[in-house]
């Protein structure tokens, strides 16, 4: 082959290659590969010397096109006349092509957002919420602010003697002995602690002997804050008991007082306010005396006085949940509601009444004791405080190891009806009056109940379910009943308003599940995705990869919000001290006695906090990276500034930078105030990056103003990132955004 023929052939391939916009990133490689026959081999010193410095490092399509144009002109000057004529003709056409297609060539992806009213969809008011489960000490030792662990000495079981952990003695066994007995004044929790002191003021060590409680891996005591101590005490003799908050060894006293009484022969309730003089995040509560005799203790509680609204919720953890702006809260959990055995399932009536009278129970699924201070009433109160719709999961007659036959299910059906009456009933009704006695005469807004958790595979589930469903609908026809059976692919064979769907998967599978509900029937019960999370090795302790994969899944839910009514990540909380063999990871919020941080998945969920009740806009991606990009667009009103915004969210699940152009149709560009529009990006240098107590915001959203060029603004999507573009609209509603004639505006950003 002659050089002229080689030039002609390769030049033709040059143009064919360049006009394919999918090859944008291949420009340098294409040029290297297809120019060596012009004169010099690619690896030759001549080529490097004359051409390498001209190659743009990150060329746009138009830049690369003009660079090719100049490169070929250099070669033309050294070619034959016939070849020069051919090439010059091609260059004329190529030059025109560059001018006409530079807009297309400057991008890897195009997102078309249609703001026309005919393409919008109203999103459910409670689309995104939270799912709470008593797992990882989420409640006991977490959101519920009680600092004493095993406050009623019931954790060892209804027998004596029994274990009293984490209580321990202060002093030698020869000086003080403790044992449990059944002397409590409370019928439902009869166990109390009997402490016998064998020394007197002369023989006891300085400060006395007694017992201490370290709480849940150490109590957080902070200077100038007040803590309310409540305990029940009895003795046949007069008492002088020193109550102290100290560091973990007892060497530093943070707060102290004395209980002095001459007659406590009957159980006596004592309430004390302790103000801390110093701070220690790993403290303990001590009860000591140097008087010989026997003292009984029961129901020892220590609560910070700054819980949210005085309702018992740890303020910093409550705020973390509130910042997600959840539309609903599902409680008390999934497996926790079932129990490994039915005796340890969550029975709501056992969590009612004064906290001292609650028996507590063993959380045998997740292997720890809970005093049930966070009971059914408190969950309903929590939902109200969060302005979230409560979703109650009750036992359908199954534990993980046992089952109730349908012929014996009636008592459980009545128990569920009683629970609904407690939440919704008139304050003069049987169970509504108990709610009123607990301080809430107004009914709670309970409109959803779930019959069981992951029980559809059980042989008698449908039979049990139908008995629950019929009884509930007879009394409360408006309540939404949630079935455990998946109706996303096959029509349910029983009545339900919603069906429960759980998804735990690796990151790749989670991202691909964005299209899970695309083909789901548009009629019949809607989906409640009550639990989803990236797990296994991809999730680890909660990283960026997991977050962006979950974001892609949630965008799919947004687009299918006509068949998916609600969705929540799970689990919500993790006490960092929870042993790995007991807990479940990753989680949204991690905490210890005094500090907390959100995992990347927590921050990801905040990107969807404005989707509840928003207006979904039709959006279409045109890209060669369909397996790594996902996008959605909504119109919403910000409750803080009362302004209207158009939000576009885009996930780049790939490892390459993407240049994206977003085009709006049916939107007057004059209604966009770019001076107050912003972009927010969740990204990091490594997809496996995680947050920690040492670096709690390593992977967290970064917000900045959205820049606008003269005619259009292209946005760059970082690899492994979630981006949100919020455009301030100078209008009051979506109708004003639309144009008033048949010609659609098209504005690009």
XYZ file of C-alpha atoms in Angstrom:
749
model
C 0.000 0.000 0.000
C 1.352 3.426 -0.943
C 1.580 6.271 1.509
C -1.116 8.180 -0.433
C -3.552 5.276 -0.202
C -2.685 4.735 3.426
C -3.338 8.400 4.115
C -6.717 8.312 2.380
C -7.782 5.148 4.190
C -6.705 6.314 7.583
C -8.169 9.759 7.131
C -11.547 8.209 6.322
C -11.334 6.182 9.520
C -10.304 9.373 11.333
C -13.570 11.091 10.448
C -15.730 8.008 10.956
C -14.299 7.581 14.419
C -14.574 11.209 15.421
C -18.200 11.671 14.489
C -19.185 8.936 16.939
C -19.820 10.841 20.176
C -19.444 7.642 22.183
C -15.701 7.802 21.506
C -15.112 11.149 23.156
C -12.653 9.850 25.749
C -10.806 7.878 23.080
C -9.614 10.926 21.098
C -5.956 10.851 22.111
C -5.802 7.082 21.670
C -7.567 7.243 18.299
C -5.230 9.945 17.066
C -2.169 8.064 18.208
C -3.421 4.884 16.586
C -4.484 6.287 13.254
C -1.851 8.903 12.436
C 1.299 6.822 12.344
C 1.016 6.171 8.563
C 1.035 9.877 7.770
C 4.742 10.253 8.337
C 6.199 9.057 11.630
C 5.413 6.066 13.833
C 3.747 7.016 17.119
C 6.733 5.936 19.141
C 9.240 7.747 16.952
C 11.095 10.763 18.356
C 9.848 12.827 15.410
C 6.212 12.205 16.263
C 6.706 12.936 19.943
C 8.707 16.050 19.187
C 6.249 17.514 16.653
C 2.852 16.331 17.858
C 2.714 15.135 21.440
C 2.696 18.616 22.934
C -0.374 19.492 20.857
C -2.645 16.803 22.331
C -5.220 18.241 24.749
C -5.171 16.361 28.057
C -8.942 16.500 28.555
C -10.306 17.615 25.212
C -13.887 18.499 24.639
C -15.281 17.211 21.387
C -15.001 20.551 19.623
C -11.504 21.128 20.990
C -10.439 17.685 19.903
C -12.045 18.179 16.525
C -10.131 21.399 15.863
C -6.949 19.744 17.060
C -7.479 16.942 14.521
C -8.187 19.614 11.893
C -4.843 21.301 12.531
C -2.994 17.991 12.683
C -4.315 16.914 9.300
C -3.450 20.317 7.773
C 0.150 19.763 8.820
C 0.131 16.440 7.004
C -1.560 17.857 3.929
C 1.361 20.155 3.282
C 3.571 17.135 2.776
C 1.209 15.110 0.579
C 0.654 14.791 -3.165
C -1.716 17.144 -5.014
C -4.487 14.547 -5.365
C -4.317 13.676 -1.734
C -4.230 17.385 -0.799
C -7.395 17.994 -2.774
C -9.158 15.065 -1.180
C -8.163 16.044 2.303
C -9.000 19.741 1.871
C -12.481 18.784 0.674
C -12.970 16.523 3.617
C -11.714 19.198 5.993
C -14.235 21.730 4.712
C -17.050 19.339 5.506
C -15.422 18.336 8.752
C -15.104 21.975 9.815
C -18.815 22.522 9.279
C -19.566 19.314 11.131
C -17.501 20.506 14.102
C -19.433 23.791 14.296
C -22.808 22.062 14.068
C -22.099 19.302 16.541
C -19.847 20.923 19.109
C -22.745 21.092 21.569
C -23.257 17.347 21.330
C -19.551 16.612 21.405
C -19.005 18.638 24.565
C -20.898 16.165 26.721
C -21.040 12.512 27.724
C -24.677 12.547 28.770
C -27.810 14.552 28.228
C -30.685 14.728 30.716
C -34.027 15.913 29.382
C -36.410 17.211 32.076
C -39.981 17.954 31.059
C -41.652 20.529 33.313
C -44.906 20.524 31.342
C -47.930 19.875 33.521
C -48.981 16.865 31.508
C -45.746 15.076 32.375
C -45.842 15.616 36.149
C -46.832 13.194 38.893
C -47.812 13.896 42.504
C -45.572 11.987 44.896
C -46.890 10.336 48.098
C -46.796 12.564 51.164
C -44.917 9.906 53.151
C -42.740 8.420 50.431
C -39.483 8.336 52.407
C -39.265 7.626 56.117
C -37.338 5.624 58.703
C -37.556 2.097 60.036
C -36.736 1.729 63.725
C -35.816 -1.614 65.234
C -34.541 -2.482 68.689
C -31.263 -3.772 67.296
C -27.678 -2.659 67.971
C -28.946 -1.090 71.254
C -30.796 1.429 69.127
C -33.354 2.127 71.849
C -32.044 0.648 75.090
C -28.724 2.430 75.434
C -29.471 4.705 72.486
C -32.445 6.842 71.508
C -34.148 6.130 74.834
C -32.041 8.268 77.174
C -32.134 6.007 80.252
C -28.563 5.735 81.559
C -28.993 2.733 83.877
C -28.808 -0.688 82.278
C -30.990 -3.376 83.912
C -32.591 -0.784 86.144
C -35.090 -3.237 87.672
C -32.699 -6.192 88.131
C -35.001 -8.289 85.905
C -32.488 -9.132 83.169
C -31.376 -12.308 84.933
C -34.833 -13.818 84.624
C -37.742 -14.607 86.940
C -35.775 -16.763 89.324
C -33.421 -16.172 92.226
C -30.592 -15.911 92.621
C -30.042 -14.345 89.214
C -27.423 -12.407 87.341
C -27.410 -8.674 87.980
C -25.008 -7.573 85.208
C -23.888 -4.939 84.504
C -24.300 -4.091 88.223
C -21.183 -4.848 90.267
C -20.207 -4.594 93.933
C -17.963 -1.958 95.480
C -15.864 -3.549 98.207
C -14.750 -7.022 99.174
C -17.208 -9.944 99.381
C -16.393 -10.195 103.069
C -17.795 -6.687 103.520
C -20.803 -6.594 101.185
C -22.960 -9.273 99.581
C -25.709 -8.861 97.017
C -28.377 -11.222 95.712
C -31.736 -10.914 93.964
C -35.021 -11.919 95.568
C -38.754 -11.586 94.933
C -39.414 -8.758 97.387
C -40.306 -6.025 94.876
C -43.505 -4.059 95.331
C -44.262 -4.338 91.598
C -46.338 -7.360 90.568
C -45.202 -7.495 86.934
C -41.484 -7.212 87.774
C -41.063 -8.849 91.194
C -37.253 -9.056 91.304
C -35.338 -6.661 93.583
C -31.739 -6.402 94.798
C -30.882 -7.289 98.382
C -27.606 -5.745 99.623
C -26.206 -6.880 102.958
C -23.457 -4.714 104.475
C -21.286 -6.602 106.951
C -19.099 -3.708 108.096
C -19.836 -0.539 110.029
C -18.322 2.933 109.890
C -15.182 1.735 111.657
C -14.518 -1.366 109.543
C -15.826 -0.216 106.148
C -13.352 1.374 103.760
C -13.458 5.130 103.282
C -16.566 6.061 101.335
C -18.326 2.823 102.196
C -19.297 -0.251 100.204
C -22.138 -0.883 97.805
C -22.946 -1.363 94.121
C -22.413 0.542 90.903
C -23.911 0.555 87.417
C -21.825 1.599 84.362
C -24.845 1.957 82.111
C -24.468 0.972 78.470
C -20.691 0.965 78.050
C -20.310 4.060 80.228
C -22.645 6.930 81.142
C -22.232 10.333 79.571
C -22.163 12.918 82.354
C -21.583 16.537 81.322
C -20.651 19.509 83.444
C -23.495 21.837 84.516
C -26.166 19.424 83.287
C -28.769 17.974 85.646
C -29.692 14.301 85.912
C -32.822 12.945 87.557
C -32.305 9.909 89.781
C -35.334 7.850 90.767
C -35.061 4.692 92.865
C -37.094 2.578 95.268
C -35.490 1.666 98.577
C -36.406 -0.355 101.666
C -34.649 -1.248 104.917
C -35.615 -2.327 108.412
C -33.103 0.164 109.808
C -32.407 3.843 109.303
C -30.245 4.521 106.243
C -27.542 6.847 105.037
C -26.812 6.015 101.392
C -24.383 8.055 99.322
C -25.468 8.461 95.723
C -22.665 9.515 93.371
C -21.823 9.940 89.732
C -18.149 9.119 89.251
C -15.656 8.234 86.559
C -15.303 4.587 85.510
C -13.060 3.681 88.457
C -14.818 5.703 91.136
C -11.790 7.901 91.607
C -13.386 11.151 90.424
C -16.700 12.374 91.802
C -18.840 14.311 89.332
C -21.945 14.724 91.492
C -22.996 13.392 94.895
C -25.699 13.556 97.561
C -27.008 11.444 100.430
C -30.277 9.644 101.078
C -30.874 9.860 104.793
C -34.030 8.350 106.274
C -35.107 6.902 109.589
C -38.093 4.886 108.388
C -38.070 3.103 105.030
C -39.523 -0.169 106.289
C -41.948 -0.002 103.362
C -40.816 0.526 99.791
C -40.114 4.241 99.393
C -39.704 6.178 96.154
C -36.792 8.626 96.176
C -36.224 11.340 93.558
C -33.010 13.362 93.402
C -31.632 15.956 90.969
C -27.874 15.641 90.500
C -25.949 18.497 88.908
C -22.609 17.489 87.425
C -19.530 19.488 88.422
C -17.347 17.983 85.703
C -17.594 16.022 82.458
C -16.817 12.363 81.896
C -18.133 10.304 78.997
C -17.423 6.967 80.687
C -19.075 7.428 84.069
C -20.985 5.220 86.483
C -23.668 5.495 89.179
C -22.679 4.433 92.702
C -24.882 3.528 95.697
C -22.764 3.183 98.855
C -23.087 3.113 102.625
C -20.956 2.424 105.689
C -23.840 1.321 107.927
C -24.225 -2.316 108.794
C -27.518 -3.873 107.779
C -29.649 -4.887 104.807
C -30.950 -2.530 102.126
C -33.166 -3.447 99.171
C -33.046 -1.487 95.906
C -35.399 -1.633 92.937
C -36.148 0.272 89.728
C -33.099 2.539 89.752
C -33.331 5.113 86.938
C -31.055 7.973 85.883
C -32.227 10.252 83.088
C -30.715 13.468 81.698
C -33.084 16.386 82.143
C -32.539 17.691 78.610
C -34.316 14.954 76.645
C -36.347 16.124 73.662
C -39.425 17.938 75.006
C -38.999 15.912 78.201
C -40.292 12.871 76.328
C -37.260 10.722 77.115
C -35.519 10.792 73.738
C -31.792 11.522 73.631
C -31.682 14.963 72.037
C -28.749 14.546 69.656
C -30.042 11.236 68.285
C -33.551 12.613 67.920
C -32.160 15.523 65.917
C -30.278 13.157 63.605
C -33.549 11.420 62.763
C -35.517 14.661 62.531
C -33.010 16.082 60.045
C -34.021 13.316 57.631
C -37.556 14.795 57.661
C -39.108 11.321 57.648
C -42.632 10.993 56.347
C -43.198 7.927 58.530
C -41.583 5.806 61.198
C -42.002 2.034 61.241
C -41.729 0.411 64.683
C -40.872 -1.494 66.845
C -38.952 -3.406 64.161
C -39.054 -6.596 62.172
C -37.395 -9.544 63.881
C -37.728 -7.729 67.218
C -41.510 -7.813 66.834
C -41.392 -11.566 66.165
C -38.857 -12.702 68.735
C -36.909 -15.910 68.473
C -39.540 -17.400 70.765
C -43.049 -16.053 71.228
C -42.526 -15.368 74.916
C -39.864 -12.830 73.919
C -41.830 -11.229 71.102
C -42.819 -7.563 71.444
C -46.162 -7.528 73.254
C -47.347 -3.951 73.413
C -49.374 -4.240 76.630
C -46.237 -5.208 78.546
C -44.739 -1.828 77.615
C -47.661 0.223 78.959
C -48.140 2.118 82.181
C -45.555 3.724 84.476
C -42.010 2.691 83.587
C -41.498 1.179 87.040
C -44.249 -1.351 86.376
C -43.023 -2.539 82.991
C -41.540 -6.039 83.194
C -39.134 -5.639 80.274
C -38.130 -8.611 78.171
C -35.196 -10.377 76.610
C -34.544 -9.310 73.045
C -33.585 -12.858 72.161
C -33.155 -12.188 68.431
C -30.414 -9.615 69.021
C -29.284 -11.000 72.396
C -29.750 -8.210 74.920
C -32.189 -7.108 77.595
C -34.551 -4.195 77.175
C -36.471 -2.579 80.035
C -39.101 -1.420 77.510
C -38.862 2.182 78.619
C -39.269 2.806 74.886
C -42.717 1.267 74.669
C -45.707 1.430 72.370
C -46.804 4.782 73.806
C -43.313 6.243 73.398
C -43.111 5.075 69.781
C -46.396 6.817 69.005
C -45.114 9.926 70.796
C -41.872 9.721 68.814
C -43.808 9.641 65.552
C -45.804 12.681 66.607
C -42.658 14.570 67.659
C -41.098 13.804 64.276
C -44.301 14.828 62.479
C -44.160 11.392 60.876
C -46.909 8.880 60.264
C -46.644 5.889 62.647
C -46.534 2.400 61.145
C -47.056 -0.306 63.757
C -45.720 -3.803 63.093
C -47.436 -6.347 65.350
C -46.939 -10.068 65.780
C -49.034 -12.212 63.446
C -48.719 -15.389 65.491
C -45.181 -16.301 64.532
C -41.781 -16.131 66.139
C -38.666 -17.369 64.417
C -39.137 -20.758 66.072
C -42.839 -21.013 66.921
C -46.257 -20.522 65.366
C -49.822 -20.018 66.539
C -52.390 -22.142 64.736
C -55.184 -20.150 63.021
C -57.715 -21.831 65.293
C -56.000 -20.204 68.291
C -55.228 -16.808 66.778
C -58.272 -14.925 68.121
C -56.558 -13.603 71.326
C -53.774 -12.102 69.202
C -56.334 -10.547 66.858
C -58.034 -8.941 69.846
C -54.650 -7.761 71.132
C -54.082 -5.959 67.816
C -57.537 -4.367 67.970
C -56.833 -3.205 71.504
C -53.549 -1.675 70.334
C -55.291 0.269 67.587
C -57.892 1.469 70.075
C -55.123 2.627 72.404
C -53.704 4.777 69.590
C -56.924 5.969 67.973
C -59.711 5.418 70.466
C -61.822 7.949 72.280
C -60.278 8.948 75.639
C -63.312 7.370 77.300
C -62.813 4.014 75.599
C -61.205 1.111 77.434
C -57.750 1.480 75.911
C -58.055 5.096 74.852
C -58.533 5.994 78.498
C -55.153 4.391 79.315
C -53.570 6.614 76.681
C -55.251 9.622 78.265
C -54.014 8.550 81.708
C -50.482 8.463 80.290
C -50.803 12.114 79.320
C -52.124 12.058 75.752
C -55.929 12.417 75.609
C -55.880 13.243 71.883
C -55.701 10.216 69.565
C -52.502 9.451 67.683
C -52.613 9.472 63.902
C -52.214 5.716 63.360
C -53.293 4.900 59.804
C -50.997 1.968 58.925
C -50.448 -1.430 60.526
C -48.297 -4.308 59.306
C -49.457 -7.841 60.063
C -46.208 -9.614 60.910
C -42.713 -9.392 59.489
C -41.276 -11.606 56.738
C -43.862 -14.275 57.559
C -45.342 -14.914 54.111
C -43.385 -18.150 53.728
C -45.012 -19.573 56.868
C -47.687 -22.148 56.086
C -50.450 -20.548 58.144
C -49.592 -16.919 57.468
C -52.430 -16.299 55.013
C -54.972 -17.957 57.293
C -53.834 -15.877 60.255
C -53.558 -12.748 58.121
C -57.142 -12.997 56.863
C -58.471 -13.192 60.428
C -56.513 -10.073 61.399
C -57.535 -8.251 58.219
C -61.251 -8.963 58.548
C -61.382 -7.959 62.202
C -59.448 -4.730 61.653
C -61.460 -3.663 58.633
C -64.729 -4.293 60.461
C -63.838 -1.764 63.160
C -61.384 0.488 61.300
C -62.255 0.362 57.575
C -59.979 3.316 56.798
C -56.782 1.816 58.163
C -54.131 0.685 55.681
C -53.132 -2.935 56.200
C -49.713 -4.153 55.060
C -49.156 -7.762 54.003
C -45.830 -9.590 54.284
C -46.262 -11.154 50.827
C -44.486 -9.628 47.826
C -46.860 -8.331 45.176
C -44.306 -6.719 42.875
C -44.263 -9.561 40.346
C -47.398 -11.571 41.069
C -50.830 -10.393 42.147
C -51.572 -11.039 45.816
C -54.093 -13.770 46.584
C -55.482 -11.869 49.582
C -56.698 -8.318 50.261
C -54.217 -5.616 51.321
C -53.577 -1.920 50.814
C -49.814 -2.411 50.721
C -47.291 -5.232 50.624
C -43.935 -5.293 52.383
C -40.755 -5.601 50.338
C -37.226 -6.006 51.747
C -33.979 -5.673 49.817
C -30.503 -6.429 51.139
C -27.902 -6.800 48.416
C -24.416 -5.920 47.233
C -23.874 -2.496 45.655
C -24.086 -3.583 42.015
C -27.356 -5.425 42.562
C -28.812 -2.566 44.591
C -28.084 -0.025 41.843
C -29.570 -2.304 39.193
C -32.746 -2.629 41.284
C -33.602 0.970 40.369
C -35.755 -0.658 37.687
C -37.338 -3.214 40.013
C -40.809 -1.664 39.872
C -40.782 -0.494 36.245
C -42.965 -3.404 35.129
C -45.044 -3.769 38.286
C -48.799 -3.651 37.720
C -50.212 -0.165 38.151
C -53.332 -1.557 39.842
C -53.689 -3.319 43.174
C -51.793 -2.915 46.463
C -48.783 -0.622 46.505
C -45.294 -1.494 47.681
C -43.891 -0.585 51.068
C -40.115 -1.005 50.843
C -39.687 -1.081 54.611
C -36.080 -2.314 54.618
C -33.321 -1.778 52.075
C -29.549 -1.568 52.434
C -26.294 -2.452 50.725
C -24.745 -5.142 52.889
C -22.087 -7.831 52.752
C -18.545 -6.736 51.873
C -19.768 -3.773 49.822
C -21.476 -2.212 52.823
C -18.851 -2.848 55.525
C -19.516 -0.191 58.206
C -21.255 2.145 55.760
C -19.351 3.652 52.848
C -19.795 5.872 49.797
C -20.256 2.954 47.405
C -23.210 1.687 49.413
C -24.740 5.159 49.584
C -24.660 5.905 45.866
C -25.964 2.439 44.987
C -28.877 3.004 47.366
C -29.424 6.473 45.875
C -29.851 4.929 42.441
C -32.406 2.519 43.882
C -34.325 5.388 45.509
C -34.429 7.330 42.245
C -36.077 4.291 40.721
C -38.613 4.400 43.546
C -39.254 8.086 42.873
C -39.940 7.339 39.227
C -42.271 4.522 40.282
C -43.991 6.400 43.081
C -47.358 5.507 41.590
C -46.779 1.898 42.705
C -44.342 2.399 45.599
C -45.981 4.265 48.464
C -43.199 4.264 51.086
C -39.541 3.315 51.505
C -37.039 3.263 54.384
C -33.446 2.277 54.966
C -32.620 -0.206 57.725
C -31.256 -0.479 60.319
C -31.444 3.087 61.584
C -29.077 3.051 64.585
C -25.885 1.378 65.773
C -24.318 1.775 69.203
C -20.641 1.537 68.267
C -19.981 -0.633 71.316
C -22.336 -3.362 70.123
C -20.325 -6.576 69.610
C -20.157 -7.535 65.942
C -21.675 -10.952 66.631
C -24.802 -9.309 68.061
C -25.347 -6.394 65.742
C -26.155 -5.666 62.120
C -24.016 -3.460 59.910
C -24.015 -1.065 58.120
C -26.455 1.418 59.661
C -27.471 5.005 59.022
C -26.523 6.558 62.380
C -23.627 5.481 64.612
C -23.268 6.659 68.205
C -21.747 5.959 71.599
C -22.464 7.474 75.012
C -21.899 11.077 73.924
C -21.181 11.434 70.208
C -22.732 10.467 66.909
C -22.185 10.601 63.165
C -24.053 9.755 60.009
C -22.734 7.172 57.586
C -22.689 8.109 53.874
C -26.090 6.399 53.535
C -27.480 8.776 56.159
C -26.308 11.801 54.174
C -27.616 10.227 50.984
C -31.096 10.024 52.493
C -31.078 13.775 53.114
C -30.981 14.298 49.341
C -34.478 12.745 49.254
C -35.908 14.629 52.234
C -37.863 17.041 50.004
C -39.425 14.339 47.843
C -42.332 13.662 50.210
C -45.389 15.277 48.666
C -43.335 16.868 45.895
C -44.151 16.876 42.175
C -42.212 14.402 40.062
C -41.121 15.644 36.642
C -40.532 13.365 33.709
C -36.811 12.997 33.038
C -34.912 11.013 30.433
C -31.192 10.257 30.262
C -29.395 9.960 26.944
C -26.016 8.426 27.629
C -23.677 5.629 26.738
C -23.295 4.915 30.457
C -26.838 3.786 31.178
C -25.550 1.168 33.582
C -23.816 3.755 35.766
C -26.078 6.839 35.653
C -29.467 7.421 37.237
C -31.394 10.672 37.540
C -34.685 12.138 38.736
C -36.262 15.587 38.940
C -38.818 17.064 41.328
C -40.536 20.367 42.028
C -41.015 21.234 45.727
C -41.530 24.044 48.179
C -38.847 24.431 50.829
C -40.584 24.565 54.228
C -37.850 26.821 55.637
C -37.797 29.718 53.159
C -41.187 28.900 51.550
C -39.542 29.229 48.138
C -40.170 26.900 45.210
C -37.340 24.840 43.793
C -36.717 22.455 40.964
C -34.313 19.752 42.119
C -32.419 17.454 39.791
C -30.583 14.526 41.362
C -28.008 12.469 39.455
C -26.004 9.440 40.551
C -22.747 8.589 38.837
C -22.135 5.012 39.940
C -19.206 4.688 37.539
C -15.503 5.293 38.076
C -15.182 7.952 35.337
C -15.950 11.652 35.233
C -19.136 12.450 33.319
C -19.880 15.763 31.592
C -23.633 16.211 31.829
C -25.954 18.666 30.174
C -29.440 19.074 31.659
C -32.108 20.459 29.336
C -35.523 21.647 30.531
C -38.627 21.717 28.394
C -41.789 23.584 29.330
C -39.853 25.951 31.564
C -39.413 29.664 31.045
C -35.700 30.261 31.723
C -36.574 33.693 33.064
C -38.195 32.048 36.077
C -34.875 30.598 37.309
C -32.936 32.684 39.820
C -29.397 31.392 39.360
C -28.007 33.708 42.032
C -29.756 31.607 44.679
C -29.509 28.222 43.011
C -27.080 25.645 44.317
C -25.488 22.279 43.809
C -24.780 19.711 46.502
C -22.415 16.799 45.969
C -21.783 13.642 48.000
C -18.451 12.182 46.924
C -14.971 11.231 48.098
C -11.587 10.175 46.775
C -12.347 6.481 47.294
C -15.657 4.673 46.889
C -14.950 2.649 50.032
C -14.394 5.738 52.202
C -16.311 5.738 55.500
C -17.084 8.212 58.255
C -15.944 7.767 61.851
C -15.915 9.506 65.214
C -12.471 10.842 64.307
C -13.650 12.109 60.916
C -17.450 12.217 61.034
C -17.886 14.228 57.823
C -15.235 12.643 55.625
C -18.046 11.620 53.267
C -20.725 14.279 53.561
C -22.547 16.712 51.259
C -20.676 19.757 49.968
C -22.887 22.655 48.887
C -21.939 25.516 46.553
C -23.557 28.024 44.243
C -24.521 26.796 40.812
C -22.556 28.664 38.165
C -24.182 29.852 34.964
C -22.456 30.644 31.706
C -23.856 32.855 28.966
C -26.037 30.302 27.230
C -25.723 26.989 28.981
C -24.063 25.408 31.979
C -22.544 21.965 31.805
C -22.104 20.105 35.059
C -19.305 17.683 35.831
C -20.234 14.549 37.765
C -17.392 13.163 39.836
C -16.847 9.403 39.814
C -18.892 7.578 42.464
C -20.984 10.595 43.350
C -24.490 11.799 44.098
C -25.258 15.335 42.920
C -28.260 17.558 43.505
C -28.956 20.747 41.571
C -31.510 23.029 43.216
C -32.904 25.796 41.019
C -34.832 28.585 42.714
C -38.030 29.232 40.772
C -39.647 32.647 40.747
C -43.144 31.183 40.788
C -45.745 30.009 43.261
C -46.736 26.731 41.663
C -45.849 24.361 38.861
C -48.525 25.804 36.585
C -46.729 29.143 36.501
C -43.517 27.392 35.500
C -45.099 26.135 32.300
C -45.213 28.334 29.221
C -48.493 29.890 28.206
C -48.359 28.957 24.552
C -47.751 25.870 22.480
C -44.047 26.628 22.018
C -41.961 25.067 24.749
C -39.051 26.929 26.154
C -35.852 24.952 26.432
C -33.267 26.075 28.925
C -30.049 24.186 29.489
C -27.992 24.036 32.631
